[in-house]
Amino acid sequence: MSTRLLVGGILVLLVVMGVFVWYLAGRESGKVGEVAQTPTIIAGGRQIVLLGSGATFIYPQLDAWAKEFSKRYSNVRIEYNPTGSGTGQRQFIEKVVDFAGSDPPLSKKNWEQARGDPRGVIQLPVVIGAVVMVYNIPGLEGRLKLNGEVIALIYLGEIEYWDDPRIKALNPELKLPHERIIAVHRSDSSGTTHVFTLFLYKASKGKWPKELVEKAIEWPVDKTGRGLGGKGNQGVTDIVRRTAYSIGYVEYSYAILAGLPWALVENAAGRFVDATPETLAKAAEAAYPLLPQSLEDDFNEAWENMVYPPGEDSYPITSFSFLIFYKVYPRDKAEAIRKFIEWINTEGQNYIVQGYIPIPEIVREYNLRAINIISEG
Amino acid sequence: MPNWRSLKSNVFIVLVVILALIAIAPVFHIIIYITLRGLPVILEAGIEFFISTPAAVIAEKPGGIAPAIVGTLFMTTMATIIAVPIAVLAATFSAEYPNHIITKAVRATSRSLLEVATILVGMLVFALIVLPLGRFTGLAGAIALAIVMIPYVYTYTELALLSVPKTYIEAGYSIGLKKAQVIYLVTLRIARRGVMRGVTIGVAKAMGETAPLLFTAFGARNVIFGGPLEPMDAIPLMIFQFIQTGFENWNKLAWGGAFVLLVLYLTLFIISRRIVREVRV
Amino acid sequence: MSYGIAVEVKNLNVSIAGKPILKDVNVKIPESTITAIMGPSGSGKTTLLRVLNRLIDLIEGVEVKGSVKIFGRNILETDPYEVRRMSGMVFQIPNPFPHLSIYDNVALGAKINGIAKSKRELDELVKWALEKAMLWDEVKDRLRDPPWKLSGGQQQRLCLARALALKPRLLLLDEPTANIDPVNTLKIEEALRNLKKEEDMTIILVTHMPHQAIRISDYIIMLYEGVVVEVGPTEEIAINPKHELTSRFLRGEM
């Protein structure tokens, strides 16, 4: 009867699926480039799977690294889940992942909790991110120049029109239209917002209040009706692209892909700087002295100091993104983690995804200290 | 002299038809749009799309979504196997003893589950299974999906059982069948279309869920199938995570995945109607 | 021709949710006879019938007191499922199982209760039951068909066959022809007569139609508001009803 047919059908389906999966499991994964060297097996040859979760920003880069790394060390597989920095930190503390990715480093509270745990914690700055001000002014010829104070006033709602004298003062040669500025921000909680508002606080000569430095805030410009919120970097990019006379802040990597123009921003040395791989790397170099003595230390102050850094050529709105590891790993994983950290900071620099800025050499050296810190337990 | 009544009737019919078309138009829009954006991706990638893992964003070709397809099929099937017996048993009990306190409790729980955001189900399974075990697993994902499924199967099955005319149940007893036999050989069989409807809706819901899988199955996609006790991918999860990045390769995979999901839904609906024959009461 | 007592009811009182339905019923029904239970609506006929196969148990809030013996066994103290296997029932509205074929409708009870041991035995049993129900010739070429393809009268004969498949010694029918056309009604009545003669079956038939009772029954039990008003051989009661209610009913005035 029909029940038998149903049960039989399900069994057949399961068997077919099982065979299919078993066959597929023997196949190679999608090819990236050519394998430069013959693959190595490490740590006794067992399959090692490393799980990481956290920031969405770092996901495409980490994934590219993970896949290349697996070609080099064929028994190690690395999986990353882009859940957001906050969730990544939490899962790290709960010890359900092997590492975490986070745009800001571990919060002071989380860091102290992790430090007190027998497995310990180290943090490595692995990529540089930057926030750029994309804009959509139809018909504008030339690049817009902005500084922290003006941007702050825009997002406070106090500068209403593009041809406001304060904007014109920075851009004497541009023909700015008399149109209302639509200020686009994030509707979700984000490290990008945190970096952006931190920059505003530092660079706006007191105009932007400390209370509004957060991953998610109530934007004053919303009250004037000229603010719009977008979900994720993608959301903000889409809105700016669609909305004439709008301005928004997005991660540099998204801006590159989006094809929108972005502004030159005045840095702490008083120069108007474009966001380029060079200026971002310069900012990282300038920030290097501000990094803590040891990878085991708290990185919060250093991270804040990197925003609006010193240096003539530094792009002002830059930040590090971090990978957070334990100090102590079980034997197989310890070896794999060490190799991964080493690889990222050496060969991995050949596999940088478009839009991500590699860290300068001194920071790579700094990260490689981890190899001697990680122990088995 | 115009016939007002027939005029009113015709206007009303036209209005109803137009409103019905407006109501279902979004469904067609979704189907057409997904096909337009997803099918070309699959045609371009060919068989690779179904048997490869996704490539890194810097690769030339996007690779495929085999891990997501396998994961969705595996976890949905597992969830169905877990959820359907539990739900059907609960519904049978509820239909037999409608005023029992257990029935009231079950019905209330089912209704609450229907209203709760599915991410909470995922977090529940995370707390109960993932955290104690210290690992993300496809099995945990399947369990989360099963919990999402159960209220749907339960509700439809109970309804179907209660709709079976009492006279058939009496006839079953009259030929000496015991209670369990009456339920299994008569009531459930007559209600089979309704039960199947519940199962179909439950499976459809589970197949499209992302939130419960975020903290259970994890979304591992550098291997096609690591096993039920390893992290696993699923099509909606893959779409969710890929579409948030700006990279074309991954966006393509996401749209292709959406189309595959569409086809899976179509297959589900067609199969479920054919498997169970209608019972003319 | 058997002369034992098939059904013996003593001091039967049935109430549902506190409301008395049957009061102090005492009857004896001989084997191999057709007994008609008659009375107006609400007199308790259906209730009395359902006590005999303990279908009455399915009603919520029912209380049954007294003694009911079928072929010597007190059925109120016996496992109800066993009691139901002792008799077959045909219901007022034909209710063949809609999800089973004609064949399976008849075969289900026999299969589950282990009455037929092999496929061949089952086939023979189904054929026998359908023949006794006077339906075999009409369905023998389409045993796999679903019941909705049959007419109402055919469906009721199918239900009769289903009831017979357990080879019960007692057959209970609850107004079986109330919704059936005259041709099928006569066919069913003929089937009952044959069952009594050829299989020594004891048949108890609730009927609303006095003429039916007179046509086929050997005994009549007249019920009114849960009380047995009159009991006796049909010939006597038909000609000379003792109770006024009986005569009014027979004349069609109730």
Short mmCIF file of C-alpha atoms in Angstrom, two decimals, chain C residues 14-232:
data_model
loop_
_atom_site.label_atom_id
_atom_site.label_comp_id
_atom_site.label_asym_id
_atom_site.label_seq_id
_atom_site.Cartn_x
_atom_site.Cartn_y
_atom_site.Cartn_z
CA VAL C 14 -27.82 2.07 30.73
CA SER C 15 -27.33 5.78 31.33
CA ILE C 16 -25.29 8.31 29.48
CA ALA C 17 -23.99 11.29 31.44
CA GLY C 18 -26.48 10.56 34.19
CA LYS C 19 -29.46 10.40 31.86
CA PRO C 20 -31.10 6.94 31.82
CA ILE C 21 -31.45 5.49 28.33
CA LEU C 22 -32.40 1.88 29.05
CA LYS C 23 -34.37 0.90 32.17
CA ASP C 24 -34.58 -2.62 33.55
CA VAL C 25 -34.44 -4.39 30.23
CA ASN C 26 -35.01 -8.13 30.35
CA VAL C 27 -35.08 -10.14 27.12
CA LYS C 28 -34.12 -13.55 25.84
CA ILE C 29 -33.26 -14.01 22.19
CA PRO C 30 -33.16 -17.58 20.82
CA GLU C 31 -30.43 -18.83 18.48
CA SER C 32 -30.87 -18.93 14.72
CA THR C 33 -33.70 -16.43 14.66
CA ILE C 34 -34.26 -12.98 13.31
CA THR C 35 -35.35 -10.58 16.02
CA ALA C 36 -36.54 -7.09 15.23
CA ILE C 37 -36.11 -4.34 17.81
CA MET C 38 -38.67 -1.67 17.14
CA GLY C 39 -39.71 1.62 18.57
CA PRO C 40 -39.88 5.33 17.87
CA SER C 41 -36.79 7.55 17.80
CA GLY C 42 -35.13 7.90 21.16
CA SER C 43 -36.49 4.67 22.57
CA GLY C 44 -33.04 3.20 23.10
CA LYS C 45 -32.97 0.68 20.23
CA THR C 46 -29.52 1.63 19.02
CA THR C 47 -28.21 1.71 22.55
CA LEU C 48 -29.44 -1.80 23.24
CA LEU C 49 -27.83 -3.03 20.06
CA ARG C 50 -24.52 -1.41 20.89
CA VAL C 51 -24.46 -2.94 24.32
CA LEU C 52 -24.36 -6.30 22.63
CA ASN C 53 -21.04 -5.60 20.91
CA ARG C 54 -19.84 -3.15 23.54
CA LEU C 55 -19.55 -0.34 21.07
CA ILE C 56 -21.39 1.53 23.76
CA ASP C 57 -18.05 1.76 25.59
CA LEU C 58 -16.90 4.39 23.12
CA ILE C 59 -19.41 6.93 24.38
CA GLU C 60 -18.15 9.26 27.09
CA GLY C 61 -19.89 9.12 30.41
CA VAL C 62 -21.72 5.86 29.78
CA GLU C 63 -22.73 3.52 32.61
CA VAL C 64 -23.87 -0.03 31.99
CA LYS C 65 -25.36 -2.12 34.81
CA GLY C 66 -26.85 -5.56 34.73
CA SER C 67 -26.07 -8.86 33.07
CA VAL C 68 -25.76 -9.59 29.37
CA LYS C 69 -24.91 -13.08 28.26
CA ILE C 70 -24.14 -13.99 24.66
CA PHE C 71 -23.95 -17.72 24.03
CA GLY C 72 -23.55 -18.15 27.75
CA ARG C 73 -20.74 -15.66 28.29
CA ASN C 74 -21.25 -12.53 30.34
CA ILE C 75 -19.98 -9.98 27.88
CA LEU C 76 -19.89 -7.15 30.42
CA GLU C 77 -17.08 -8.98 32.15
CA THR C 78 -15.27 -10.10 29.05
CA ASP C 79 -12.57 -8.24 27.12
CA PRO C 80 -14.52 -5.86 24.86
CA TYR C 81 -12.35 -6.63 21.83
CA GLU C 82 -13.17 -10.30 22.16
CA VAL C 83 -16.84 -9.43 22.51
CA ARG C 84 -16.75 -7.52 19.27
CA ARG C 85 -15.27 -10.47 17.47
CA MET C 86 -18.25 -12.54 18.47
CA SER C 87 -20.59 -10.46 16.34
CA GLY C 88 -20.71 -8.46 13.19
CA MET C 89 -22.41 -5.09 12.80
CA VAL C 90 -23.98 -3.24 9.89
CA PHE C 91 -24.60 0.46 10.38
CA GLN C 92 -27.42 2.71 9.35
CA ILE C 93 -25.44 4.68 6.78
CA PRO C 94 -23.23 2.46 4.64
CA ASN C 95 -19.65 2.96 5.80
CA PRO C 96 -17.21 0.77 3.89
CA PHE C 97 -13.61 1.82 4.59
CA PRO C 98 -12.96 4.42 1.90
CA HIS C 99 -9.22 3.83 1.80
CA LEU C 100 -9.48 0.11 1.13
CA SER C 101 -10.51 -1.81 -1.94
CA ILE C 102 -13.66 -3.92 -1.98
CA TYR C 103 -11.55 -7.00 -1.34
CA ASP C 104 -9.59 -5.42 1.51
CA ASN C 105 -12.73 -4.10 3.14
CA VAL C 106 -13.96 -7.64 3.61
CA ALA C 107 -10.54 -9.10 4.32
CA LEU C 108 -9.27 -6.64 6.93
CA GLY C 109 -11.04 -8.08 9.93
CA ALA C 110 -10.14 -11.64 9.01
CA LYS C 111 -6.50 -10.77 8.43
CA ILE C 112 -6.02 -8.88 11.69
CA ASN C 113 -7.86 -11.44 13.78
CA GLY C 114 -5.95 -14.29 12.22
CA ILE C 115 -9.00 -16.05 10.90
CA ALA C 116 -7.53 -16.89 7.53
CA LYS C 117 -4.10 -18.43 7.53
CA SER C 118 -3.13 -18.18 3.89
CA LYS C 119 -3.87 -16.09 0.84
CA ARG C 120 -5.99 -18.86 -0.57
CA GLU C 121 -8.00 -19.15 2.61
CA LEU C 122 -8.50 -15.42 2.63
CA ASP C 123 -9.67 -15.40 -0.99
CA GLU C 124 -12.17 -18.12 -0.23
CA LEU C 125 -13.40 -16.31 2.85
CA VAL C 126 -13.89 -13.08 0.96
CA LYS C 127 -15.77 -14.88 -1.78
CA TRP C 128 -17.97 -16.64 0.73
CA ALA C 129 -18.79 -13.40 2.58
CA LEU C 130 -19.62 -11.54 -0.61
CA GLU C 131 -21.79 -14.41 -1.81
CA LYS C 132 -23.70 -14.47 1.42
CA ALA C 133 -24.18 -10.73 1.14
CA MET C 134 -25.51 -11.30 -2.38
CA LEU C 135 -22.87 -9.03 -3.86
CA TRP C 136 -20.36 -11.45 -5.34
CA ASP C 137 -21.63 -11.53 -8.88
CA GLU C 138 -21.64 -7.75 -9.11
CA VAL C 139 -18.07 -7.22 -7.86
CA LYS C 140 -16.17 -10.41 -8.64
CA ASP C 141 -14.42 -8.75 -11.59
CA ARG C 142 -13.49 -5.60 -9.75
CA LEU C 143 -12.39 -6.59 -6.30
CA ARG C 144 -9.58 -4.02 -6.35
CA ASP C 145 -11.95 -1.14 -7.00
CA PRO C 146 -12.53 1.44 -4.28
CA PRO C 147 -15.95 1.38 -2.61
CA TRP C 148 -17.06 4.75 -3.92
CA LYS C 149 -17.56 3.15 -7.28
CA LEU C 150 -20.46 1.16 -5.84
CA SER C 151 -24.00 2.37 -5.42
CA GLY C 152 -25.40 2.97 -1.94
CA GLY C 153 -27.19 -0.36 -1.87
CA GLN C 154 -24.11 -2.22 -3.05
CA GLN C 155 -22.01 -0.47 -0.41
CA GLN C 156 -24.37 -1.62 2.29
CA ARG C 157 -24.14 -5.18 1.05
CA LEU C 158 -20.38 -4.76 1.12
CA CYS C 159 -20.69 -3.73 4.76
CA LEU C 160 -22.71 -6.86 5.35
CA ALA C 161 -19.97 -8.95 3.78
CA ARG C 162 -17.41 -7.17 5.97
CA ALA C 163 -19.44 -8.05 9.05
CA LEU C 164 -19.71 -11.67 7.96
CA ALA C 165 -16.01 -12.14 7.26
CA LEU C 166 -15.33 -12.82 10.92
CA LYS C 167 -17.78 -15.71 10.74
CA PRO C 168 -19.72 -14.46 13.73
CA ARG C 169 -22.65 -16.37 15.17
CA LEU C 170 -24.45 -13.13 15.89
CA LEU C 171 -25.26 -10.39 13.41
CA LEU C 172 -26.34 -6.93 14.55
CA LEU C 173 -27.92 -4.50 12.13
CA ASP C 174 -28.84 -0.91 12.97
CA GLU C 175 -31.58 0.19 10.58
CA PRO C 176 -29.59 -1.21 7.67
CA THR C 177 -32.03 -0.32 4.94
CA ALA C 178 -33.21 3.05 6.22
CA ASN C 179 -31.23 4.84 3.51
CA ILE C 180 -31.37 2.21 0.80
CA ASP C 181 -33.59 1.93 -2.24
CA PRO C 182 -36.38 -0.69 -2.25
CA VAL C 183 -34.61 -3.12 -4.61
CA ASN C 184 -31.51 -3.29 -2.47
CA THR C 185 -33.64 -3.43 0.64
CA LEU C 186 -35.28 -6.60 -0.57
CA LYS C 187 -31.92 -8.04 -1.55
CA ILE C 188 -30.55 -7.43 1.93
CA GLU C 189 -33.64 -8.93 3.53
CA GLU C 190 -33.22 -12.00 1.34
CA ALA C 191 -29.59 -12.25 2.36
CA LEU C 192 -30.59 -12.18 6.02
CA ARG C 193 -33.14 -14.87 5.55
CA ASN C 194 -30.58 -17.07 3.82
CA LEU C 195 -28.06 -16.47 6.57
CA LYS C 196 -30.54 -17.63 9.17
CA LYS C 197 -31.41 -20.73 7.21
CA GLU C 198 -28.02 -21.74 5.83
CA GLU C 199 -25.63 -20.56 8.50
CA ASP C 200 -27.82 -20.78 11.60
CA MET C 201 -27.04 -17.16 12.20
CA THR C 202 -28.74 -15.25 15.02
CA ILE C 203 -29.79 -11.91 13.64
CA ILE C 204 -30.86 -8.86 15.62
CA LEU C 205 -32.18 -6.05 13.55
CA VAL C 206 -33.14 -2.58 14.68
CA THR C 207 -35.74 -1.24 12.34
CA HIS C 208 -37.88 1.79 11.96
CA MET C 209 -40.13 0.14 9.44
CA PRO C 210 -42.90 -2.05 10.84
CA HIS C 211 -43.45 -3.76 7.53
CA GLN C 212 -39.86 -4.91 7.41
CA ALA C 213 -40.19 -6.37 10.86
CA ILE C 214 -43.29 -8.21 9.87
CA ARG C 215 -41.69 -9.44 6.65
CA ILE C 216 -38.59 -11.04 7.97
CA SER C 217 -38.50 -11.31 11.74
CA ASP C 218 -39.39 -14.23 13.97
CA TYR C 219 -39.58 -12.18 17.13
CA ILE C 220 -40.28 -8.59 17.91
CA ILE C 221 -39.06 -6.53 20.85
CA MET C 222 -40.92 -3.28 21.24
CA LEU C 223 -39.09 -0.51 23.06
CA TYR C 224 -40.50 2.78 24.24
CA GLU C 225 -38.48 5.36 26.12
CA GLY C 226 -35.91 2.82 27.29
CA VAL C 227 -38.43 0.29 28.57
CA VAL C 228 -39.41 -3.02 27.00
CA VAL C 229 -43.06 -2.63 26.26
CA GLU C 230 -43.76 -5.91 24.57
CA VAL C 231 -41.90 -9.04 23.48
CA GLY C 232 -43.14 -11.96 21.48
#
